[in-house]
Amino acid sequence: MPYSTKESSLQKEFENFGQIAEVNIAKDDFTKRSKGYAFIQYTSQNDALLAVENMDQQVFDGRMIYVEIAKPGKDRFRGYPKTSGPPTTKQQLQQSNDVADC
């Protein structure tokens, strides 16, 4: 997306597909300038999928944009979303030592 794009213009365009919880333009830590991409969080997964279907490879603010579902980074959460994936060793030990209440 263009580096000049504002969060308010993203919100206005993408709220056509559903209720938005948050819009966050990625910015450089030192210069505070846009990195040219953003994250838009919807309150509904279906609304997010609708936005992907309708906005991917469309022209926005004079540039073609690519819209997709965000994936965790390579090093974040060991490649798994935060709410899933294999349990850690410590969690496995705690579960095996639990005694059932009967």
Tab-separated table of N, CA and C in Angstrom, residues 8-94:
chain	number	residue	atom	x	y	z
A	8	SER	N	-7.198	5.791	9.072
A	8	SER	CA	-8.604	6.165	8.888
A	8	SER	C	-9.107	5.799	7.491
A	9	SER	N	-8.262	5.939	6.466
A	9	SER	CA	-8.708	5.581	5.115
A	9	SER	C	-8.812	4.068	4.957
A	10	LEU	N	-7.929	3.321	5.605
A	10	LEU	CA	-8.049	1.855	5.599
A	10	LEU	C	-9.332	1.431	6.301
A	11	GLN	N	-9.593	2.031	7.452
A	11	GLN	CA	-10.802	1.711	8.207
A	11	GLN	C	-12.039	1.956	7.358
A	12	LYS	N	-12.080	3.113	6.705
A	12	LYS	CA	-13.248	3.478	5.895
A	12	LYS	C	-13.459	2.482	4.759
A	13	GLU	N	-12.388	2.088	4.089
A	13	GLU	CA	-12.506	1.170	2.952
A	13	GLU	C	-12.858	-0.248	3.389
A	14	PHE	N	-12.218	-0.731	4.458
A	14	PHE	CA	-12.385	-2.126	4.846
A	14	PHE	C	-13.603	-2.378	5.734
A	15	GLU	N	-14.190	-1.337	6.312
A	15	GLU	CA	-15.387	-1.552	7.122
A	15	GLU	C	-16.596	-1.885	6.266
A	16	ASN	N	-16.447	-1.801	4.948
A	16	ASN	CA	-17.518	-2.235	4.043
A	16	ASN	C	-17.766	-3.736	4.144
A	17	PHE	N	-16.834	-4.464	4.726
A	17	PHE	CA	-16.949	-5.924	4.798
A	17	PHE	C	-17.305	-6.428	6.190
A	18	GLY	N	-17.381	-5.557	7.170
A	18	GLY	CA	-17.759	-5.967	8.518
A	18	GLY	C	-17.162	-5.053	9.574
A	19	GLN	N	-17.471	-5.379	10.818
A	19	GLN	CA	-17.012	-4.566	11.943
A	19	GLN	C	-15.531	-4.803	12.194
A	20	ILE	N	-14.791	-3.720	12.289
A	20	ILE	CA	-13.346	-3.787	12.493
A	20	ILE	C	-13.026	-3.545	13.959
A	21	ALA	N	-12.165	-4.386	14.517
A	21	ALA	CA	-11.729	-4.220	15.897
A	21	ALA	C	-10.525	-3.287	15.977
A	22	GLU	N	-9.619	-3.383	14.978
A	22	GLU	CA	-8.391	-2.587	15.052
A	22	GLU	C	-7.748	-2.474	13.675
A	23	VAL	N	-7.159	-1.317	13.398
A	23	VAL	CA	-6.348	-1.090	12.208
A	23	VAL	C	-4.982	-0.633	12.696
A	24	ASN	N	-3.934	-1.281	12.202
A	24	ASN	CA	-2.586	-0.955	12.652
A	24	ASN	C	-1.643	-0.951	11.460
A	25	ILE	N	-1.121	0.215	11.109
A	25	ILE	CA	-0.132	0.319	10.042
A	25	ILE	C	1.234	0.025	10.644
A	26	ALA	N	1.975	-0.886	10.036
A	26	ALA	CA	3.318	-1.222	10.516
A	26	ALA	C	4.243	-0.038	10.235
A	27	LYS	N	4.999	0.381	11.274
A	27	LYS	CA	5.889	1.528	11.137
A	27	LYS	C	7.293	1.162	11.589
A	28	ASP	N	8.273	1.797	10.978
A	28	ASP	CA	9.672	1.616	11.345
A	28	ASP	C	9.894	2.148	12.754
A	29	ASP	N	10.613	1.402	13.577
A	29	ASP	CA	10.832	1.795	14.973
A	29	ASP	C	11.590	3.112	15.102
A	30	PHE	N	12.519	3.365	14.200
A	30	PHE	CA	13.358	4.552	14.335
A	30	PHE	C	12.768	5.769	13.631
A	31	THR	N	12.323	5.600	12.382
A	31	THR	CA	11.833	6.747	11.613
A	31	THR	C	10.344	6.999	11.815
A	32	LYS	N	9.610	6.011	12.338
A	32	LYS	CA	8.161	6.090	12.541
A	32	LYS	C	7.401	6.235	11.226
A	33	ARG	N	8.051	5.897	10.108
A	33	ARG	CA	7.394	5.938	8.801
A	33	ARG	C	6.782	4.582	8.496
A	34	SER	N	5.739	4.599	7.679
A	34	SER	CA	5.046	3.373	7.288
A	34	SER	C	5.997	2.425	6.572
A	35	LYS	N	5.813	1.130	6.826
A	35	LYS	CA	6.581	0.106	6.120
A	35	LYS	C	5.854	-0.350	4.853
A	36	GLY	N	4.662	0.176	4.628
A	36	GLY	CA	3.923	-0.148	3.413
A	36	GLY	C	2.958	-1.307	3.557
A	37	TYR	N	2.701	-1.718	4.802
A	37	TYR	CA	1.688	-2.753	5.030
A	37	TYR	C	0.993	-2.500	6.356
A	38	ALA	N	-0.160	-3.145	6.511
A	38	ALA	CA	-0.967	-2.916	7.712
A	38	ALA	C	-1.652	-4.204	8.124
A	39	PHE	N	-2.144	-4.196	9.348
A	39	PHE	CA	-2.940	-5.300	9.875
A	39	PHE	C	-4.319	-4.762	10.210
A	40	ILE	N	-5.340	-5.455	9.721
A	40	ILE	CA	-6.721	-5.074	10.001
A	40	ILE	C	-7.371	-6.265	10.691
A	41	GLN	N	-7.843	-6.041	11.903
A	41	GLN	CA	-8.468	-7.114	12.680
A	41	GLN	C	-9.971	-6.905	12.699
A	42	TYR	N	-10.676	-7.927	12.242
A	42	TYR	CA	-12.137	-7.897	12.250
A	42	TYR	C	-12.655	-8.593	13.498
A	43	THR	N	-13.890	-8.288	13.871
A	43	THR	CA	-14.506	-8.955	15.009
A	43	THR	C	-15.041	-10.324	14.606
A	44	SER	N	-15.136	-10.586	13.301
A	44	SER	CA	-15.652	-11.851	12.806
A	44	SER	C	-14.704	-12.418	11.748
A	45	GLN	N	-14.404	-13.702	11.853
A	45	GLN	CA	-13.537	-14.350	10.877
A	45	GLN	C	-14.173	-14.326	9.484
A	46	ASN	N	-15.490	-14.482	9.412
A	46	ASN	CA	-16.172	-14.452	8.115
A	46	ASN	C	-16.026	-13.094	7.434
A	47	ASP	N	-16.069	-12.015	8.213
A	47	ASP	CA	-15.880	-10.681	7.645
A	47	ASP	C	-14.461	-10.521	7.099
A	48	ALA	N	-13.486	-11.066	7.815
A	48	ALA	CA	-12.095	-11.004	7.367
A	48	ALA	C	-11.921	-11.756	6.048
A	49	LEU	N	-12.528	-12.928	5.944
A	49	LEU	CA	-12.439	-13.705	4.703
A	49	LEU	C	-13.115	-12.973	3.550
A	50	LEU	N	-14.222	-12.303	3.826
A	50	LEU	CA	-14.915	-11.527	2.810
A	50	LEU	C	-14.027	-10.382	2.306
A	51	ALA	N	-13.326	-9.729	3.220
A	51	ALA	CA	-12.417	-8.642	2.841
A	51	ALA	C	-11.279	-9.169	1.974
A	52	VAL	N	-10.737	-10.323	2.316
A	52	VAL	CA	-9.664	-10.914	1.518
A	52	VAL	C	-10.167	-11.206	0.105
A	53	GLU	N	-11.320	-11.820	0.016
A	53	GLU	CA	-11.887	-12.178	-1.288
A	53	GLU	C	-12.143	-10.956	-2.168
A	54	ASN	N	-12.568	-9.856	-1.560
A	54	ASN	CA	-12.958	-8.686	-2.336
A	54	ASN	C	-11.845	-7.659	-2.552
A	55	MET	N	-10.858	-7.609	-1.668
A	55	MET	CA	-9.854	-6.550	-1.754
A	55	MET	C	-8.495	-7.010	-2.268
A	56	ASP	N	-8.235	-8.307	-2.287
A	56	ASP	CA	-6.938	-8.775	-2.765
A	56	ASP	C	-6.755	-8.403	-4.237
A	57	GLN	N	-5.605	-7.833	-4.550
A	57	GLN	CA	-5.218	-7.408	-5.892
A	57	GLN	C	-6.131	-6.327	-6.468
A	58	GLN	N	-6.619	-5.457	-5.589
A	58	GLN	CA	-7.410	-4.300	-6.011
A	58	GLN	C	-6.540	-3.048	-5.888
A	59	VAL	N	-6.900	-2.014	-6.606
A	59	VAL	CA	-6.178	-0.744	-6.520
A	59	VAL	C	-6.753	0.053	-5.358
A	60	PHE	N	-5.868	0.476	-4.456
A	60	PHE	CA	-6.246	1.278	-3.291
A	60	PHE	C	-5.258	2.431	-3.184
A	61	ASP	N	-5.740	3.642	-3.120
A	61	ASP	CA	-4.897	4.847	-3.074
A	61	ASP	C	-3.866	4.859	-4.206
A	62	GLY	N	-4.267	4.361	-5.367
A	62	GLY	CA	-3.394	4.422	-6.529
A	62	GLY	C	-2.407	3.271	-6.684
A	63	ARG	N	-2.424	2.307	-5.788
A	63	ARG	CA	-1.510	1.161	-5.885
A	63	ARG	C	-2.275	-0.136	-5.710
A	64	MET	N	-1.788	-1.184	-6.383
A	64	MET	CA	-2.397	-2.498	-6.190
A	64	MET	C	-1.989	-3.013	-4.815
A	65	ILE	N	-2.985	-3.534	-4.077
A	65	ILE	CA	-2.697	-4.076	-2.747
A	65	ILE	C	-2.915	-5.585	-2.761
A	66	TYR	N	-2.237	-6.248	-1.871
A	66	TYR	CA	-2.372	-7.695	-1.702
A	66	TYR	C	-2.871	-7.933	-0.291
A	67	VAL	N	-4.006	-8.604	-0.177
A	67	VAL	CA	-4.662	-8.811	1.110
A	67	VAL	C	-4.691	-10.305	1.387
A	68	GLU	N	-4.210	-10.680	2.562
A	68	GLU	CA	-4.240	-12.083	2.960
A	68	GLU	C	-4.361	-12.186	4.469
A	69	ILE	N	-4.685	-13.374	4.939
A	69	ILE	CA	-4.787	-13.628	6.376
A	69	ILE	C	-3.378	-13.654	6.954
A	70	ALA	N	-3.163	-12.938	8.055
A	70	ALA	CA	-1.840	-12.890	8.682
A	70	ALA	C	-1.484	-14.246	9.283
A	71	LYS	N	-0.212	-14.574	9.185
A	71	LYS	CA	0.305	-15.815	9.759
A	71	LYS	C	1.369	-15.449	10.784
A	72	PRO	N	1.535	-16.265	11.824
A	72	PRO	CA	2.572	-15.947	12.807
A	72	PRO	C	3.954	-15.984	12.153
A	73	GLY	N	4.838	-15.147	12.647
A	73	GLY	CA	6.204	-15.132	12.141
A	73	GLY	C	6.905	-16.449	12.410
A	74	LYS	N	8.021	-16.658	11.728
A	74	LYS	CA	8.760	-17.899	11.833
A	74	LYS	C	9.177	-18.208	13.273
A	75	ASP	N	9.626	-17.202	13.979
A	75	ASP	CA	10.130	-17.422	15.333
A	75	ASP	C	9.091	-17.229	16.415
A	76	ARG	N	7.937	-16.748	16.054
A	76	ARG	CA	6.910	-16.504	17.067
A	76	ARG	C	6.105	-17.755	17.314
A	77	PHE	N	5.881	-18.065	18.556
A	77	PHE	CA	5.035	-19.181	18.978
A	77	PHE	C	5.478	-20.509	18.366
A	78	ARG	N	6.765	-20.634	18.068
A	78	ARG	CA	7.320	-21.870	17.488
A	78	ARG	C	6.591	-22.290	16.216
A	79	GLY	N	6.108	-21.331	15.450
A	79	GLY	CA	5.433	-21.626	14.196
A	79	GLY	C	3.970	-21.984	14.336
A	80	TYR	N	3.436	-21.950	15.555
A	80	TYR	CA	2.032	-22.273	15.789
A	80	TYR	C	1.289	-21.025	16.233
A	81	PRO	N	0.019	-20.912	15.899
A	81	PRO	CA	-0.764	-19.820	16.488
A	81	PRO	C	-0.735	-19.935	18.009
A	82	LYS	N	-0.886	-18.851	18.685
A	82	LYS	CA	-0.757	-18.808	20.144
A	82	LYS	C	-1.714	-19.761	20.860
A	83	THR	N	-2.875	-20.014	20.290
A	83	THR	CA	-3.874	-20.816	20.990
A	83	THR	C	-3.844	-22.290	20.611
A	84	SER	N	-2.850	-22.709	19.821
A	84	SER	CA	-2.789	-24.122	19.460
A	84	SER	C	-1.349	-24.594	19.429
A	85	GLY	N	-1.161	-25.834	19.012
A	85	GLY	CA	0.184	-26.385	18.927
A	85	GLY	C	0.441	-27.347	20.054
A	86	PRO	N	1.589	-27.995	20.004
A	86	PRO	CA	1.895	-28.997	21.021
A	86	PRO	C	2.137	-28.353	22.377
A	87	PRO	N	1.769	-29.042	23.447
A	87	PRO	CA	2.030	-28.487	24.786
A	87	PRO	C	3.521	-28.522	25.083
A	88	THR	N	3.942	-27.614	25.932
A	88	THR	CA	5.349	-27.618	26.329
A	88	THR	C	5.606	-28.782	27.267
A	89	THR	N	6.853	-29.141	27.456
A	89	THR	CA	7.219	-30.261	28.312
A	89	THR	C	6.722	-30.050	29.732
A	90	LYS	N	6.825	-28.829	30.245
A	90	LYS	CA	6.377	-28.530	31.601
A	90	LYS	C	4.873	-28.793	31.749
A	91	GLN	N	4.100	-28.395	30.737
A	91	GLN	CA	2.657	-28.624	30.792
A	91	GLN	C	2.355	-30.117	30.778
A	92	GLN	N	3.105	-30.891	30.001
A	92	GLN	CA	2.880	-32.333	29.933
A	92	GLN	C	3.148	-32.978	31.291
A	93	LEU	N	4.210	-32.537	31.976
A	93	LEU	CA	4.536	-33.093	33.288
A	93	LEU	C	3.457	-32.776	34.303
A	94	GLN	N	2.941	-31.561	34.280
A	94	GLN	CA	1.904	-31.181	35.227
A	94	GLN	C	0.646	-32.013	35.019
